[in-house]
């Protein structure tokens, strides 16, 4: 993964504040749904020249309860291009009385590798305070000077749920003589707004009194609700390499020439690797063979060396060592394809469960992941190069339905990644269940997953048989397995499908009523509790479209007959549909279930309609079949 350090999430110089912040002064509207309240968050960015930007940060945060404690941790990411100074932390109690002050010597210095970076130039200073009681307030300030001007932080109110904001200000002073572009992205839901004042040389942006976003059911991520402001200099520096942001094409030429081309060097060993594959057939067949060869040869290890961690490892290093990060593995795969005479584009993307795309009208440095796109006559082939288990030409849900920066010698082209339809994100479940008179069941099952549901099951691939069994016990806990055995687990890398079989035993599945037994129509279903909300303040989001299809055959105990089955059901909604039907045979009853949900962000006024739709589907899943002794 490429690591972007967004300094904007941090604060500004304490010279702004010499007053206390009693918790009692916080408006009740900002305490609602909040674990922490940002009292003040002031940042000044002073751009002096193409390779010099100075920041002053000061944030004052009141932690209301134990759940908000981690959000008040003071941290300062830095690298070789950054100089940090004037670090100060002051703690205040509930009344605003000073408890203690701290300085740089109280911070711990760590390698900045929260996601398992193998080696990196990035480091982080961290200070964590253990309070005697809540609430308490942290006043944190420092200054930094950076030679890299390619990144200028976005200005957002906050980045986490359960956080509210009293006042934030971003002042940007540009004395460099270089044009500074900015763009305001208003809240799509009028949740908050930003105020802009000043001149071209000195601009001030501010937010005031923004309530917390509750961690409520199906709430969109804060970045989809809140406003933001983006900045970019038309001329920038990255570790001594200077470029321009006049257009995506302009920026792409620099990116390719300065970051990609110098490390895209093949070797005789790489040429021999490709020759040994004896490639034949269509372009797609050749790409697949090379891709699966690369997967078997390499493994993912995050690396953050080089200029800002943006330059890939050279292919020769990956070829010899057998590992690399997303940049290095993508560059190696691109080089293998080049040797096979197949053109491809190195792509930068925002990898996140929340779909984040680049703005076609606002060129700027961004993204946190690299992958490869191969254009063919039959459409684009997309290659995720960091996974040894990922299927060919399949993208995980963290990279679908958004655009990428496809970087070539001709510049940057913004290209959309695939959008998987509901019927592509599918679970197919086939159960054959033998009912027993003692209320237990034994049975077999076959499960198949594709699309985004394939992604959810990749985590099982490398588990031992024992661990797979335990994982399935947990996943299908509603059935309360007494025993489960997983068999024939297959990761089909050609079709992007995972399938497996199980044998299982469960006690107390049926309930006795005299000479009868009754049991759920659908053995495995979600028991999530859906509650209406008459005071909901936010839209809701169904993040992924999907479709589940179940076929369940119950075999009755000897000497029993089918007494009653629920009526067939067909529920249609703007959010999707649900079907449940029953077929009675001699000694058996078959159940057919299908549900489909449509992704999207829906207005808050429709939330209760969605809840009622899901309650109906859940009631039908939990409907009962009655059998009676003959």
XYZ file of N, CA, C and O in Angstrom, residues 442-554:
452
model
N -29.459 -33.686 10.754
C -28.171 -33.922 10.113
C -28.317 -33.495 8.671
O -29.420 -33.513 8.114
N -27.223 -33.087 8.064
C -27.390 -32.625 6.696
C -26.086 -32.355 5.990
O -24.988 -32.478 6.553
N -26.234 -31.987 4.734
C -25.105 -31.582 3.905
C -25.448 -30.246 3.271
O -26.616 -29.885 3.104
N -24.422 -29.510 2.923
C -24.636 -28.213 2.288
C -23.573 -27.924 1.269
O -22.430 -28.382 1.381
N -23.955 -27.176 0.250
C -23.006 -26.678 -0.739
C -23.179 -25.165 -0.831
O -24.298 -24.667 -0.955
N -22.065 -24.437 -0.754
C -22.097 -22.977 -0.765
C -21.187 -22.475 -1.882
O -20.058 -22.949 -2.031
N -21.673 -21.496 -2.638
C -20.874 -20.877 -3.695
C -21.014 -19.361 -3.591
O -22.123 -18.847 -3.414
N -19.874 -18.658 -3.715
C -19.863 -17.204 -3.582
C -19.129 -16.579 -4.768
O -18.054 -17.040 -5.157
N -19.698 -15.506 -5.310
C -19.074 -14.789 -6.417
C -19.113 -13.283 -6.141
O -19.796 -12.824 -5.226
N -18.380 -12.521 -6.967
C -18.389 -11.062 -6.833
C -17.859 -10.608 -5.490
O -16.867 -11.116 -4.972
N -18.540 -9.621 -4.901
C -18.099 -9.104 -3.613
C -18.223 -10.148 -2.513
O -17.500 -10.088 -1.505
N -19.132 -11.105 -2.667
C -19.242 -12.159 -1.672
C -18.078 -13.159 -1.799
O -17.738 -13.837 -0.833
N -17.471 -13.211 -2.953
C -16.209 -13.947 -3.113
C -15.134 -13.307 -2.246
O -14.391 -14.003 -1.535
N -15.064 -11.957 -2.268
C -14.072 -11.250 -1.452
C -14.221 -11.600 0.022
O -13.234 -11.805 0.728
N -15.455 -11.641 0.496
C -15.713 -11.894 1.918
C -15.239 -13.280 2.348
O -15.033 -13.520 3.543
N -15.107 -14.202 1.406
C -14.727 -15.573 1.750
C -13.269 -15.906 1.484
O -12.820 -17.000 1.831
N -12.524 -14.973 0.897
C -11.103 -15.216 0.659
C -10.344 -15.427 1.968
O -9.317 -16.106 1.995
N -10.839 -14.840 3.051
C -10.149 -14.975 4.341
C -10.120 -16.417 4.832
O -9.314 -16.770 5.701
N -10.983 -17.288 4.285
C -11.009 -18.691 4.710
C -10.000 -19.555 3.963
O -9.708 -20.681 4.377
N -9.463 -19.042 2.839
C -8.683 -19.880 1.932
C -7.495 -20.539 2.626
O -7.251 -21.742 2.472
N -6.748 -19.785 3.400
C -5.513 -20.315 3.997
C -5.704 -20.910 5.383
O -4.724 -21.287 6.037
N -6.943 -21.002 5.856
C -7.192 -21.582 7.169
C -7.055 -23.103 7.120
O -7.337 -23.739 6.100
N -6.649 -23.683 8.223
C -6.637 -25.138 8.334
C -8.075 -25.648 8.352
O -9.029 -24.890 8.561
N -8.246 -26.953 8.154
C -9.593 -27.541 8.174
C -10.286 -27.267 9.506
O -11.470 -26.917 9.557
N -9.534 -27.419 10.583
C -10.099 -27.175 11.910
C -10.554 -25.735 12.048
O -11.671 -25.461 12.537
N -9.730 -24.794 11.597
C -10.079 -23.380 11.719
C -11.241 -23.014 10.793
O -12.064 -22.154 11.133
N -11.302 -23.634 9.617
C -12.456 -23.413 8.738
C -13.742 -23.840 9.432
O -14.769 -23.142 9.375
N -13.711 -25.000 10.067
C -14.903 -25.499 10.759
C -15.339 -24.541 11.865
O -16.534 -24.241 12.017
N -14.373 -24.037 12.619
C -14.700 -23.108 13.701
C -15.228 -21.785 13.149
O -16.143 -21.188 13.714
N -14.652 -21.343 12.036
C -15.112 -20.095 11.421
C -16.549 -20.219 10.929
O -17.349 -19.281 11.065
N -16.892 -21.381 10.363
C -18.263 -21.584 9.885
C -19.239 -21.712 11.038
O -20.387 -21.260 10.947
N -18.803 -22.317 12.129
C -19.662 -22.369 13.324
C -20.033 -20.965 13.765
O -21.176 -20.696 14.139
N -19.054 -20.075 13.716
C -19.293 -18.693 14.123
C -20.152 -17.955 13.095
O -21.100 -17.259 13.454
N -19.828 -18.120 11.814
C -20.561 -17.406 10.766
C -22.028 -17.809 10.742
O -22.910 -16.960 10.587
N -22.312 -19.099 10.863
C -23.686 -19.587 10.816
C -24.182 -19.930 12.221
O -24.818 -20.945 12.451
N -23.860 -19.046 13.137
C -24.196 -19.290 14.539
C -25.671 -19.459 14.797
O -26.068 -20.125 15.761
N -26.524 -18.899 13.943
C -27.970 -19.007 14.133
C -28.425 -20.461 14.086
O -29.429 -20.840 14.692
N -27.677 -21.319 13.397
C -28.040 -22.734 13.300
C -27.495 -23.548 14.468
O -27.923 -24.680 14.700
N -26.550 -22.964 15.209
C -26.026 -23.602 16.423
C -25.516 -25.014 16.140
O -25.969 -26.004 16.716
N -24.538 -25.109 15.249
C -23.970 -26.406 14.884
C -23.448 -27.155 16.113
O -22.714 -26.605 16.927
N -23.798 -28.404 16.220
C -23.157 -29.283 17.182
C -21.849 -29.803 16.591
O -20.843 -29.955 17.276
N -21.890 -30.060 15.292
C -20.716 -30.547 14.569
C -20.798 -30.045 13.142
O -21.883 -30.004 12.542
N -19.668 -29.608 12.595
C -19.621 -29.223 11.188
C -18.266 -29.617 10.623
O -17.240 -29.507 11.297
N -18.268 -30.114 9.420
C -17.038 -30.522 8.744
C -17.033 -29.938 7.342
O -17.951 -30.172 6.555
N -16.004 -29.157 7.057
C -15.860 -28.534 5.741
C -15.106 -29.460 4.802
O -14.085 -30.044 5.169
N -15.614 -29.584 3.574
C -14.971 -30.441 2.581
C -14.908 -29.716 1.245
O -15.710 -28.825 0.960
N -13.970 -30.116 0.408
C -13.893 -29.655 -0.989
C -13.914 -28.142 -1.110
O -14.664 -27.572 -1.898
N -13.087 -27.468 -0.316
C -13.004 -26.002 -0.390
C -12.200 -25.618 -1.626
O -11.043 -25.987 -1.772
N -12.827 -24.872 -2.546
C -12.194 -24.548 -3.828
C -12.225 -23.035 -4.059
O -13.286 -22.411 -3.977
N -11.064 -22.475 -4.326
C -10.968 -21.085 -4.774
C -10.708 -21.116 -6.272
O -9.589 -21.360 -6.723
N -11.767 -20.904 -7.050
C -11.670 -20.955 -8.505
C -11.185 -19.598 -9.003
O -11.957 -18.647 -9.131
N -9.890 -19.491 -9.299
C -9.299 -18.224 -9.713
C -9.642 -17.839 -11.150
O -9.372 -16.712 -11.570
N -10.194 -18.774 -11.885
C -10.607 -18.453 -13.256
C -11.989 -17.801 -13.288
O -12.251 -16.911 -14.096
N -12.881 -18.234 -12.383
C -14.254 -17.713 -12.375
C -14.519 -16.743 -11.233
O -15.616 -16.210 -11.117
N -13.543 -16.483 -10.382
C -13.739 -15.661 -9.183
C -14.903 -16.213 -8.368
O -15.889 -15.531 -8.088
N -14.781 -17.490 -7.987
C -15.827 -18.166 -7.220
C -15.194 -19.037 -6.153
O -14.207 -19.732 -6.408
N -15.734 -18.977 -4.959
C -15.337 -19.866 -3.875
C -16.500 -20.786 -3.570
O -17.647 -20.335 -3.431
N -16.212 -22.070 -3.465
C -17.263 -23.037 -3.145
C -16.723 -24.044 -2.137
O -15.510 -24.303 -2.081
N -17.621 -24.593 -1.350
C -17.245 -25.643 -0.411
C -18.482 -26.430 -0.014
O -19.627 -25.965 -0.162
N -18.242 -27.643 0.475
C -19.306 -28.508 0.981
C -19.143 -28.665 2.480
O -18.033 -28.564 3.014
N -20.247 -28.955 3.164
C -20.175 -29.223 4.594
C -21.082 -30.399 4.950
O -22.097 -30.650 4.275
N -20.704 -31.125 5.995
C -21.595 -32.054 6.694
C -21.836 -31.463 8.076
O -20.910 -30.901 8.684
N -23.038 -31.582 8.593
C -23.296 -30.947 9.880
C -24.365 -31.689 10.681
O -25.170 -32.454 10.149
N -24.338 -31.425 11.983
C -25.327 -31.940 12.923
C -25.721 -30.813 13.863
O -24.860 -30.042 14.314
N -27.000 -30.694 14.127
C -27.499 -29.678 15.049
C -28.587 -30.284 15.923
O -29.485 -30.971 15.417
N -28.529 -30.036 17.219
C -29.571 -30.487 18.134
C -30.591 -29.367 18.351
O -30.312 -28.197 18.109
N -31.779 -29.763 18.780
C -32.831 -28.805 19.168
C -33.193 -27.840 18.038
O -33.473 -26.663 18.277
N -33.185 -28.336 16.809
C -33.613 -27.493 15.694
C -35.143 -27.390 15.652
O -35.692 -26.302 15.498
N -35.822 -28.523 15.791
C -37.289 -28.539 15.770
C -37.842 -28.365 17.185
O -37.147 -28.590 18.182
N -39.089 -27.946 17.258
C -39.801 -27.842 18.531
C -40.989 -28.804 18.505
O -41.678 -28.926 17.479
N -41.218 -29.478 19.644
C -42.310 -30.440 19.724
C -43.592 -29.764 20.196
O -43.568 -28.883 21.044
N -44.691 -30.209 19.619
C -46.019 -29.760 20.044
C -46.952 -30.964 19.940
O -47.520 -31.233 18.870
N -47.043 -31.739 21.012
C -47.835 -32.973 20.972
C -47.197 -33.976 20.050
O -46.023 -34.348 20.206
N -47.948 -34.425 19.042
C -47.442 -35.369 18.047
C -46.827 -34.668 16.836
O -46.578 -35.309 15.812
N -46.596 -33.376 16.954
C -46.101 -32.589 15.814
C -44.728 -32.000 16.104
O -44.305 -31.866 17.262
N -44.047 -31.645 15.027
C -42.801 -30.896 15.085
C -42.941 -29.663 14.196
O -43.521 -29.738 13.104
N -42.421 -28.529 14.636
C -42.383 -27.351 13.763
C -40.975 -26.767 13.786
O -40.248 -26.862 14.789
N -40.580 -26.143 12.684
C -39.202 -25.675 12.519
C -39.164 -24.540 11.518
O -40.106 -24.344 10.723
N -38.060 -23.779 11.528
C -37.893 -22.630 10.631
C -37.846 -23.079 9.178
O -37.206 -24.066 8.834
N -38.454 -22.280 8.327
C -38.394 -22.553 6.887
C -36.977 -22.384 6.345
O -36.557 -23.117 5.452
N -36.249 -21.391 6.872
C -34.896 -21.085 6.400
C -33.942 -21.309 7.571
O -33.904 -20.515 8.511
N -33.152 -22.381 7.552
C -32.286 -22.698 8.707
C -31.225 -21.635 8.984
O -30.947 -21.326 10.131
N -30.609 -21.092 7.919
C -29.531 -20.116 8.080
C -30.011 -18.766 7.573
O -30.285 -18.609 6.382
N -30.152 -17.808 8.455
C -30.572 -16.467 8.064
C -30.030 -15.468 9.075
O -29.538 -15.831 10.137
N -30.102 -14.189 8.743
C -29.614 -13.140 9.629
C -30.659 -12.826 10.694
O -31.834 -12.637 10.380
N -30.213 -12.765 11.939
C -31.127 -12.403 13.017
C -30.895 -10.962 13.478
O -31.170 -10.602 14.622
N -30.391 -10.135 12.564
C -30.192 -8.717 12.864
C -31.513 -8.085 13.292
O -32.573 -8.384 12.732
N -31.451 -7.204 14.272
C -32.659 -6.532 14.756
C -32.812 -5.211 14.004
O -31.934 -4.339 14.057
N -33.923 -5.062 13.302
C -34.210 -3.839 12.556
C -35.206 -2.997 13.339
O -36.277 -3.463 13.717
N -34.839 -1.739 13.588
C -35.697 -0.856 14.361
C -36.011 0.403 13.564
O -35.124 0.997 12.939
N -37.265 0.799 13.589
C -37.643 2.049 12.943
C -37.073 3.221 13.739
O -36.738 3.099 14.924
N -36.970 4.363 13.085
C -36.390 5.554 13.718
C -37.152 6.775 13.209
O -36.955 7.212 12.079
N -38.013 7.307 14.048
C -38.843 8.443 13.655
C -38.072 9.754 13.676
O -38.553 10.766 13.157
N -36.897 9.767 14.303
C -36.130 11.016 14.433
C -34.808 10.953 13.676
O -33.894 11.722 13.961
N -34.711 10.050 12.729
C -33.444 9.892 11.999
C -33.053 11.199 11.311
O -33.893 11.853 10.676
N -31.770 11.541 11.402
C -31.277 12.806 10.865
C -30.403 12.639 9.631
O -30.048 13.629 8.984
N -30.024 11.400 9.316
C -29.089 11.162 8.224
C -29.690 10.250 7.172
O -30.571 9.427 7.468
N -29.208 10.342 5.934
C -29.585 9.346 4.932
C -29.009 7.995 5.338
O -28.225 7.889 6.286
N -29.375 6.960 4.636
C -28.790 5.649 4.917
C -28.252 5.060 3.630
O -28.704 5.392 2.535
N -27.267 4.177 3.799
C -26.562 3.645 2.639
C -26.539 2.129 2.656
O -26.147 1.512 3.646
N -26.981 1.535 1.569
C -26.744 0.113 1.310
C -25.484 0.080 0.460
O -25.488 0.482 -0.700
N -24.376 -0.382 1.041
C -23.073 -0.210 0.400
C -22.854 -1.100 -0.804
O -22.148 -0.730 -1.739
N -23.431 -2.297 -0.784
C -23.199 -3.218 -1.880
C -24.500 -3.871 -2.319
O -25.319 -4.256 -1.489
N -24.667 -3.981 -3.623
C -25.768 -4.784 -4.152
C -25.387 -6.254 -4.016
O -24.214 -6.617 -4.167
N -26.360 -7.098 -3.736
C -26.064 -8.528 -3.668
C -27.339 -9.345 -3.859
O -28.459 -8.822 -3.783
N -27.125 -10.625 -4.106
C -28.243 -11.552 -4.291
C -27.900 -12.863 -3.596
O -26.820 -13.419 -3.795
N -28.823 -13.359 -2.794
C -28.693 -14.662 -2.142
C -29.788 -15.585 -2.657
O -30.961 -15.175 -2.727
N -29.399 -16.797 -3.005
C -30.369 -17.782 -3.503
C -30.171 -19.092 -2.733
O -29.071 -19.647 -2.735
N -31.240 -19.555 -2.081
C -31.178 -20.776 -1.269
C -32.130 -21.827 -1.827
O -33.258 -21.513 -2.229
N -31.643 -23.073 -1.810
C -32.495 -24.234 -2.084
C -32.335 -25.185 -0.904
O -31.238 -25.665 -0.631
N -33.437 -25.454 -0.209
C -33.392 -26.261 1.014
C -34.381 -27.419 0.879
O -35.566 -27.189 0.609
N -33.897 -28.624 1.044
C -34.759 -29.810 0.988
C -34.769 -30.464 2.366
O -33.730 -30.911 2.854
N -35.947 -30.484 3.004
C -36.119 -31.162 4.293
C -36.683 -32.559 4.052
O -37.721 -32.703 3.384
